[in-house]
PDB file of C-alpha atoms and ligand atoms in Angstrom:
ATOM      1  CA  MET A   1     -21.050 -13.406  25.290  1.00 59.00           C
ATOM      2  CA  ILE A   2     -19.239 -14.717  22.237  1.00 58.00           C
ATOM      3  CA  ILE A   3     -16.264 -12.508  21.219  1.00 60.00           C
ATOM      4  CA  SER A   4     -15.702 -12.726  17.555  1.00 65.00           C
ATOM      5  CA  PRO A   5     -11.991 -12.342  16.989  1.00 81.00           C
ATOM      6  CA  LEU A   6     -10.728 -10.321  14.099  1.00 95.00           C
ATOM      7  CA  THR A   7      -7.286 -10.828  12.667  1.00 97.00           C
ATOM      8  CA  CYS A   8      -5.512  -9.836   9.600  1.00 98.00           C
ATOM      9  CA  ALA A   9      -5.525 -13.387   8.360  1.00 97.00           C
ATOM     10  CA  ALA A  10      -9.249 -13.558   8.819  1.00 97.00           C
ATOM     11  CA  LEU A  11      -9.666 -10.357   6.635  1.00 98.00           C
ATOM     12  CA  LEU A  12      -7.522 -11.952   3.906  1.00 98.00           C
ATOM     13  CA  SER A  13      -9.598 -15.100   3.925  1.00 96.00           C
ATOM     14  CA  ASP A  14     -13.016 -13.364   4.346  1.00 96.00           C
ATOM     15  CA  TYR A  15     -12.294 -11.052   1.348  1.00 97.00           C
ATOM     16  CA  SER A  16      -9.988 -13.232  -0.757  1.00 98.00           C
ATOM     17  CA  GLU A  17     -11.501 -12.187  -4.014  1.00 98.00           C
ATOM     18  CA  ASP A  18     -11.241  -8.458  -3.219  1.00 98.00           C
ATOM     19  CA  TRP A  19      -7.624  -9.062  -2.214  1.00 98.00           C
ATOM     20  CA  GLN A  20      -6.866 -11.011  -5.346  1.00 98.00           C
ATOM     21  CA  ALA A  21      -8.211  -8.109  -7.419  1.00 98.00           C
ATOM     22  CA  ALA A  22      -6.048  -5.683  -5.535  1.00 98.00           C
ATOM     23  CA  THR A  23      -2.807  -7.585  -6.096  1.00 98.00           C
ATOM     24  CA  VAL A  24      -3.273  -9.255  -9.540  1.00 98.00           C
ATOM     25  CA  HIS A  25      -3.806  -6.929 -12.551  1.00 98.00           C
ATOM     26  CA  PRO A  26      -2.886  -6.658 -16.161  1.00 98.00           C
ATOM     27  CA  PHE A  27      -0.714  -3.649 -15.341  1.00 98.00           C
ATOM     28  CA  LEU A  28       1.566  -5.844 -13.175  1.00 98.00           C
ATOM     29  CA  GLU A  29       1.342  -8.698 -15.699  1.00 98.00           C
ATOM     30  CA  GLN A  30       2.576  -6.515 -18.490  1.00 98.00           C
ATOM     31  CA  CYS A  31       5.324  -5.102 -16.399  1.00 98.00           C
ATOM     32  CA  GLN A  32       6.459  -8.680 -15.786  1.00 97.00           C
ATOM     33  CA  GLN A  33       6.396  -9.427 -19.462  1.00 97.00           C
ATOM     34  CA  GLY A  34       8.052  -6.043 -20.369  1.00 97.00           C
ATOM     35  CA  SER A  35       5.033  -5.127 -22.621  1.00 97.00           C
ATOM     36  CA  ILE A  36       3.650  -2.328 -20.558  1.00 98.00           C
ATOM     37  CA  LYS A  37       3.729   0.996 -22.531  1.00 97.00           C
ATOM     38  CA  PRO A  38       6.013   3.700 -21.143  1.00 96.00           C
ATOM     39  CA  GLU A  39       3.214   6.153 -20.734  1.00 97.00           C
ATOM     40  CA  GLN A  40       1.374   3.599 -18.680  1.00 98.00           C
ATOM     41  CA  PHE A  41       4.272   2.920 -16.519  1.00 98.00           C
ATOM     42  CA  ASN A  42       5.099   6.625 -16.115  1.00 98.00           C
ATOM     43  CA  THR A  43       1.651   7.489 -15.062  1.00 98.00           C
ATOM     44  CA  TRP A  44       1.887   4.896 -12.346  1.00 98.00           C
ATOM     45  CA  LEU A  45       5.344   6.242 -11.320  1.00 98.00           C
ATOM     46  CA  VAL A  46       4.222   9.853 -11.024  1.00 98.00           C
ATOM     47  CA  GLN A  47       0.873   9.082  -9.269  1.00 98.00           C
ATOM     48  CA  ASP A  48       2.594   6.699  -6.847  1.00 98.00           C
ATOM     49  CA  ALA A  49       5.128   9.281  -6.012  1.00 98.00           C
ATOM     50  CA  LEU A  50       2.325  11.627  -5.122  1.00 98.00           C
ATOM     51  CA  PHE A  51       0.633   8.784  -3.135  1.00 98.00           C
ATOM     52  CA  VAL A  52       3.663   8.119  -1.106  1.00 98.00           C
ATOM     53  CA  VAL A  53       3.877  11.812   0.018  1.00 98.00           C
ATOM     54  CA  GLU A  54       0.424  11.367   1.616  1.00 98.00           C
ATOM     55  CA  PHE A  55       1.385   7.855   2.815  1.00 98.00           C
ATOM     56  CA  THR A  56       4.283   9.416   4.672  1.00 98.00           C
ATOM     57  CA  ARG A  57       1.892  11.621   6.607  1.00 98.00           C
ATOM     58  CA  MET A  58      -0.315   8.647   7.387  1.00 98.00           C
ATOM     59  CA  ALA A  59       2.791   6.874   8.722  1.00 98.00           C
ATOM     60  CA  ALA A  60       3.662   9.774  10.935  1.00 98.00           C
ATOM     61  CA  ARG A  61      -0.010   9.889  12.404  1.00 98.00           C
ATOM     62  CA  LEU A  62       0.197   6.098  12.967  1.00 98.00           C
ATOM     63  CA  LEU A  63       3.383   6.594  14.988  1.00 98.00           C
ATOM     64  CA  ALA A  64       1.825   9.378  17.002  1.00 98.00           C
ATOM     65  CA  VAL A  65      -0.921   7.055  18.304  1.00 98.00           C
ATOM     66  CA  ALA A  66       1.059   3.737  18.485  1.00 98.00           C
ATOM     67  CA  PRO A  67       1.977   2.102  21.776  1.00 98.00           C
ATOM     68  CA  THR A  68       5.726   2.542  22.581  1.00 98.00           C
ATOM     69  CA  GLU A  69       6.481  -1.159  21.925  1.00 98.00           C
ATOM     70  CA  HIS A  70       5.437  -0.617  18.209  1.00 98.00           C
ATOM     71  CA  PHE A  71       7.808   2.346  17.748  1.00 98.00           C
ATOM     72  CA  ASP A  72      10.780   0.390  16.510  1.00 98.00           C
ATOM     73  CA  THR A  73       9.054  -1.248  13.538  1.00 98.00           C
ATOM     74  CA  LEU A  74       7.104   2.014  12.591  1.00 98.00           C
ATOM     75  CA  LEU A  75      10.384   4.131  12.812  1.00 98.00           C
ATOM     76  CA  GLY A  76      12.066   1.565  10.572  1.00 97.00           C
ATOM     77  CA  GLY A  77       9.118   1.985   8.169  1.00 98.00           C
ATOM     78  CA  LEU A  78       9.477   5.698   8.166  1.00 98.00           C
ATOM     79  CA  GLY A  79      13.244   5.266   7.378  1.00 97.00           C
ATOM     80  CA  ALA A  80      12.309   3.214   4.459  1.00 96.00           C
ATOM     81  CA  ILE A  81       9.838   5.829   3.335  1.00 97.00           C
ATOM     82  CA  LYS A  82      12.485   8.499   3.535  1.00 97.00           C
ATOM     83  CA  ASP A  83      14.586   6.468   1.146  1.00 97.00           C
ATOM     84  CA  GLU A  84      11.631   5.811  -1.039  1.00 97.00           C
ATOM     85  CA  LEU A  85      10.723   9.389  -1.456  1.00 98.00           C
ATOM     86  CA  LEU A  86      14.260  10.095  -2.751  1.00 98.00           C
ATOM     87  CA  TRP A  87      14.171   7.100  -4.921  1.00 98.00           C
ATOM     88  CA  PHE A  88      10.982   8.185  -6.563  1.00 98.00           C
ATOM     89  CA  GLN A  89      12.610  11.486  -7.355  1.00 98.00           C
ATOM     90  CA  THR A  90      15.585   9.744  -8.957  1.00 98.00           C
ATOM     91  CA  LYS A  91      13.342   7.389 -11.023  1.00 98.00           C
ATOM     92  CA  ALA A  92      11.282  10.428 -12.137  1.00 98.00           C
ATOM     93  CA  ASP A  93      14.374  12.393 -13.102  1.00 98.00           C
ATOM     94  CA  GLU A  94      15.722   9.400 -15.087  1.00 97.00           C
ATOM     95  CA  ARG A  95      12.503   9.390 -17.132  1.00 97.00           C
ATOM     96  CA  SER A  96      12.242  13.231 -17.248  1.00 98.00           C
ATOM     97  CA  LEU A  97       9.029  13.140 -15.385  1.00 98.00           C
ATOM     98  CA  ASN A  98       7.732  16.105 -13.409  1.00 97.00           C
ATOM     99  CA  LEU A  99       6.480  15.185  -9.958  1.00 97.00           C
ATOM    100  CA  LEU A 100       4.978  18.667  -9.403  1.00 96.00           C
ATOM    101  CA  THR A 101       1.753  17.761 -10.991  1.00 96.00           C
ATOM    102  CA  SER A 102      -1.879  17.069  -9.974  1.00 97.00           C
ATOM    103  CA  PRO A 103      -3.083  13.715  -8.703  1.00 98.00           C
ATOM    104  CA  GLN A 104      -5.585  11.972 -10.845  1.00 98.00           C
ATOM    105  CA  PRO A 105      -9.076  11.389  -9.287  1.00 98.00           C
ATOM    106  CA  THR A 106      -8.244   7.927  -8.169  1.00 98.00           C
ATOM    107  CA  CYS A 107      -5.003   8.889  -6.560  1.00 98.00           C
ATOM    108  CA  GLU A 108      -6.819  11.884  -4.916  1.00 98.00           C
ATOM    109  CA  LYS A 109      -9.528   9.525  -3.550  1.00 98.00           C
ATOM    110  CA  TYR A 110      -6.723   7.280  -2.102  1.00 98.00           C
ATOM    111  CA  CYS A 111      -5.108  10.325  -0.463  1.00 98.00           C
ATOM    112  CA  GLU A 112      -8.390  11.438   0.987  1.00 98.00           C
ATOM    113  CA  PHE A 113      -9.085   8.053   2.445  1.00 98.00           C
ATOM    114  CA  MET A 114      -5.694   8.114   4.174  1.00 98.00           C
ATOM    115  CA  GLN A 115      -6.392  11.636   5.454  1.00 98.00           C
ATOM    116  CA  GLY A 116      -9.708  10.458   6.865  1.00 98.00           C
ATOM    117  CA  LEU A 117      -8.037   7.657   8.870  1.00 98.00           C
ATOM    118  CA  ALA A 118      -6.686  10.432  11.128  1.00 97.00           C
ATOM    119  CA  ASN A 119     -10.063  10.312  13.016  1.00 94.00           C
ATOM    120  CA  GLN A 120      -9.933   6.514  13.496  1.00 98.00           C
ATOM    121  CA  SER A 121      -8.475   4.528  16.316  1.00 98.00           C
ATOM    122  CA  TYR A 122      -4.925   3.096  16.336  1.00 98.00           C
ATOM    123  CA  ALA A 123      -6.292  -0.332  15.550  1.00 98.00           C
ATOM    124  CA  VAL A 124      -8.089   0.822  12.372  1.00 98.00           C
ATOM    125  CA  GLN A 125      -5.052   2.906  11.275  1.00 98.00           C
ATOM    126  CA  ALA A 126      -2.776  -0.091  11.901  1.00 98.00           C
ATOM    127  CA  ILE A 127      -4.877  -2.485   9.771  1.00 98.00           C
ATOM    128  CA  ALA A 128      -5.043   0.082   6.892  1.00 98.00           C
ATOM    129  CA  PHE A 129      -1.297   0.671   7.076  1.00 98.00           C
ATOM    130  CA  TRP A 130      -0.608  -3.144   7.008  1.00 98.00           C
ATOM    131  CA  ALA A 131      -3.032  -3.610   4.166  1.00 98.00           C
ATOM    132  CA  ILE A 132      -1.408  -0.862   1.988  1.00 98.00           C
ATOM    133  CA  GLU A 133       2.015  -2.306   2.592  1.00 98.00           C
ATOM    134  CA  LEU A 134       0.856  -5.899   1.976  1.00 98.00           C
ATOM    135  CA  ALA A 135      -0.818  -4.995  -1.226  1.00 98.00           C
ATOM    136  CA  TYR A 136       2.474  -3.774  -2.844  1.00 98.00           C
ATOM    137  CA  ASN A 137       4.506  -6.600  -1.237  1.00 98.00           C
ATOM    138  CA  GLN A 138       2.271  -9.228  -2.677  1.00 98.00           C
ATOM    139  CA  GLY A 139       1.356  -7.469  -5.914  1.00 98.00           C
ATOM    140  CA  TRP A 140       4.948  -7.016  -6.990  1.00 98.00           C
ATOM    141  CA  GLN A 141       6.110 -10.329  -5.550  1.00 97.00           C
ATOM    142  CA  ARG A 142       3.371 -12.257  -7.352  1.00 97.00           C
ATOM    143  CA  HIS A 143       4.538 -10.854 -10.644  1.00 97.00           C
ATOM    144  CA  SER A 144       8.273 -11.475 -10.076  1.00 96.00           C
ATOM    145  CA  PRO A 145      10.751 -11.779 -11.601  1.00 95.00           C
ATOM    146  CA  MET A 146      10.014  -8.803 -13.895  1.00 96.00           C
ATOM    147  CA  ALA A 147      11.476  -7.872 -17.133  1.00 94.00           C
ATOM    148  CA  GLU A 148      13.916  -5.043 -17.308  1.00 95.00           C
ATOM    149  CA  PRO A 149      13.731  -2.146 -16.522  1.00 96.00           C
ATOM    150  CA  TYR A 150      11.101  -3.171 -14.040  1.00 97.00           C
ATOM    151  CA  ALA A 151      13.056  -5.629 -11.875  1.00 97.00           C
ATOM    152  CA  GLU A 152      14.164  -2.950  -9.418  1.00 97.00           C
ATOM    153  CA  PHE A 153      10.508  -1.926  -8.939  1.00 97.00           C
ATOM    154  CA  ALA A 154       9.440  -5.487  -8.274  1.00 97.00           C
ATOM    155  CA  ASP A 155      12.361  -5.923  -5.810  1.00 97.00           C
ATOM    156  CA  ARG A 156      11.635  -2.624  -3.994  1.00 97.00           C
ATOM    157  CA  TRP A 157       8.367  -4.131  -2.500  1.00 97.00           C
ATOM    158  CA  GLY A 158       8.883  -7.831  -3.134  1.00 96.00           C
ATOM    159  CA  ASN A 159      12.145  -8.322  -1.392  1.00 97.00           C
ATOM    160  CA  ALA A 160      12.452 -10.661   1.646  1.00 97.00           C
ATOM    161  CA  GLY A 161      13.199  -7.844   4.108  1.00 97.00           C
ATOM    162  CA  PHE A 162      10.075  -5.995   3.103  1.00 97.00           C
ATOM    163  CA  THR A 163       8.049  -9.238   3.482  1.00 98.00           C
ATOM    164  CA  GLU A 164       9.398  -9.552   7.084  1.00 98.00           C
ATOM    165  CA  TYR A 165       8.459  -5.949   7.867  1.00 98.00           C
ATOM    166  CA  VAL A 166       4.910  -6.497   6.622  1.00 98.00           C
ATOM    167  CA  LYS A 167       4.693  -9.574   8.793  1.00 98.00           C
ATOM    168  CA  VAL A 168       5.606  -7.569  11.864  1.00 98.00           C
ATOM    169  CA  LEU A 169       3.036  -4.880  10.827  1.00 98.00           C
ATOM    170  CA  GLU A 170       0.454  -7.742  10.738  1.00 98.00           C
ATOM    171  CA  GLN A 171       1.433  -8.828  14.248  1.00 98.00           C
ATOM    172  CA  GLN A 172       1.103  -5.318  15.629  1.00 98.00           C
ATOM    173  CA  ALA A 173      -2.219  -4.772  13.877  1.00 98.00           C
ATOM    174  CA  ASP A 174      -3.461  -8.113  15.332  1.00 98.00           C
ATOM    175  CA  ARG A 175      -2.301  -7.017  18.750  1.00 97.00           C
ATOM    176  CA  ALA A 176      -4.227  -3.782  18.421  1.00 98.00           C
ATOM    177  CA  LEU A 177      -7.315  -5.609  17.299  1.00 97.00           C
ATOM    178  CA  MET A 178      -7.340  -7.784  20.401  1.00 95.00           C
ATOM    179  CA  THR A 179      -8.475  -4.926  22.567  1.00 94.00           C
ATOM    180  CA  ALA A 180     -10.581  -3.142  19.897  1.00 96.00           C
ATOM    181  CA  SER A 181     -14.301  -2.474  20.450  1.00 95.00           C
ATOM    182  CA  GLU A 182     -16.877  -4.036  18.112  1.00 94.00           C
ATOM    183  CA  ASP A 183     -17.181  -0.689  16.435  1.00 96.00           C
ATOM    184  CA  GLU A 184     -13.532  -0.494  15.755  1.00 97.00           C
ATOM    185  CA  ARG A 185     -13.454  -3.982  14.452  1.00 96.00           C
ATOM    186  CA  SER A 186     -16.091  -3.245  11.914  1.00 96.00           C
ATOM    187  CA  GLN A 187     -14.263  -0.031  10.923  1.00 97.00           C
ATOM    188  CA  ALA A 188     -11.139  -2.132  10.513  1.00 98.00           C
ATOM    189  CA  ARG A 189     -13.044  -4.404   8.100  1.00 97.00           C
ATOM    190  CA  GLU A 190     -14.275  -1.386   6.207  1.00 98.00           C
ATOM    191  CA  ALA A 191     -10.906   0.067   5.956  1.00 98.00           C
ATOM    192  CA  PHE A 192      -9.400  -3.256   4.677  1.00 98.00           C
ATOM    193  CA  LEU A 193     -12.013  -3.435   1.914  1.00 98.00           C
ATOM    194  CA  THR A 194     -11.469   0.220   0.990  1.00 98.00           C
ATOM    195  CA  VAL A 195      -7.783  -0.394   0.615  1.00 98.00           C
ATOM    196  CA  ALA A 196      -8.494  -3.457  -1.532  1.00 98.00           C
ATOM    197  CA  ARG A 197     -10.755  -1.444  -3.786  1.00 98.00           C
ATOM    198  CA  LEU A 198      -8.492   1.578  -4.071  1.00 98.00           C
ATOM    199  CA  GLU A 199      -5.486  -0.634  -4.863  1.00 98.00           C
ATOM    200  CA  LYS A 200      -7.347  -2.324  -7.786  1.00 98.00           C
ATOM    201  CA  ASP A 201      -8.554   1.292  -8.967  1.00 98.00           C
ATOM    202  CA  PHE A 202      -4.901   2.532  -8.782  1.00 98.00           C
ATOM    203  CA  TRP A 203      -3.622  -0.143 -11.099  1.00 98.00           C
ATOM    204  CA  GLN A 204      -6.519   0.415 -13.428  1.00 98.00           C
ATOM    205  CA  MET A 205      -5.799   4.173 -13.463  1.00 98.00           C
ATOM    206  CA  ALA A 206      -2.353   3.562 -14.686  1.00 98.00           C
ATOM    207  CA  PHE A 207      -3.281   0.821 -17.016  1.00 98.00           C
ATOM    208  CA  SER A 208      -5.944   3.074 -18.714  1.00 97.00           C
ATOM    209  CA  ALA A 209      -3.416   5.856 -19.264  1.00 90.00           C
TER     210      ALA A 209
HETATM  211  C1  LIG B   1      -0.933   2.685  -4.404  1.00 79.85           C
HETATM  212  N1  LIG B   1      -0.174   1.286  -2.543  1.00 79.85           N
HETATM  213  C2  LIG B   1       0.190   2.172  -3.457  1.00 79.85           C
HETATM  214  N2  LIG B   1       1.374   2.692  -3.524  1.00 79.85           N
HETATM  215  C3  LIG B   1       2.358   2.282  -2.714  1.00 79.85           C
HETATM  216  N3  LIG B   1       3.578   2.802  -2.807  1.00 79.85           N
HETATM  217  C4  LIG B   1       2.019   1.281  -1.681  1.00 79.85           C
HETATM  218  C5  LIG B   1       0.789   0.828  -1.637  1.00 79.85           C
HETATM  219  C6  LIG B   1       3.130   0.803  -0.770  1.00 79.85           C
HETATM  220  O1  LIG B   1       3.676   1.840  -0.025  1.00 79.85           O
END
């Protein structure tokens, strides 16, 4: 029997075009140039704050099914998310934006996808979690340095420490995939592609505002 390995690196190379579309977008290009319109940026900011609330719950569910040796990295990630939730509130206050608002359909779809992962194995959840973090790490990094006032946003996900964290998430996801069934591997592929599509749609949602 030939065992076909699946790794995060293989997903990135198998679906490089999808990944490119998830991490390179006019929204980010115009943040870099400083030409993005405030209502476009503010739409992203509010919707992403709503996204991160649901992402926090996804992180908690991931921790709940993770092997003990993966706790340290995931708890560090949850600590960063705690900081991020407060930071989003501060950024919203600075711009007089109300975060108690409804998600747009694209944001809602992304949140539903994350909720649905609750029924999936640790390996599938770990792949999705890594892909979500990598999308922002690479998306913001590829468009750095950014014009003010966007530099701190680019740095939040593009900084070297976050890059290291995402690399450890990749190792943990790869480790989980080593013992995954064929079914789980195909669900992991599916989850990766869904993240890529939803990331592209999320930029487009803000850009179209
Ligand atoms: C849409 N994807 C989106 N928002 C985020 N904050 C991240 C990924 C990274 O956490």
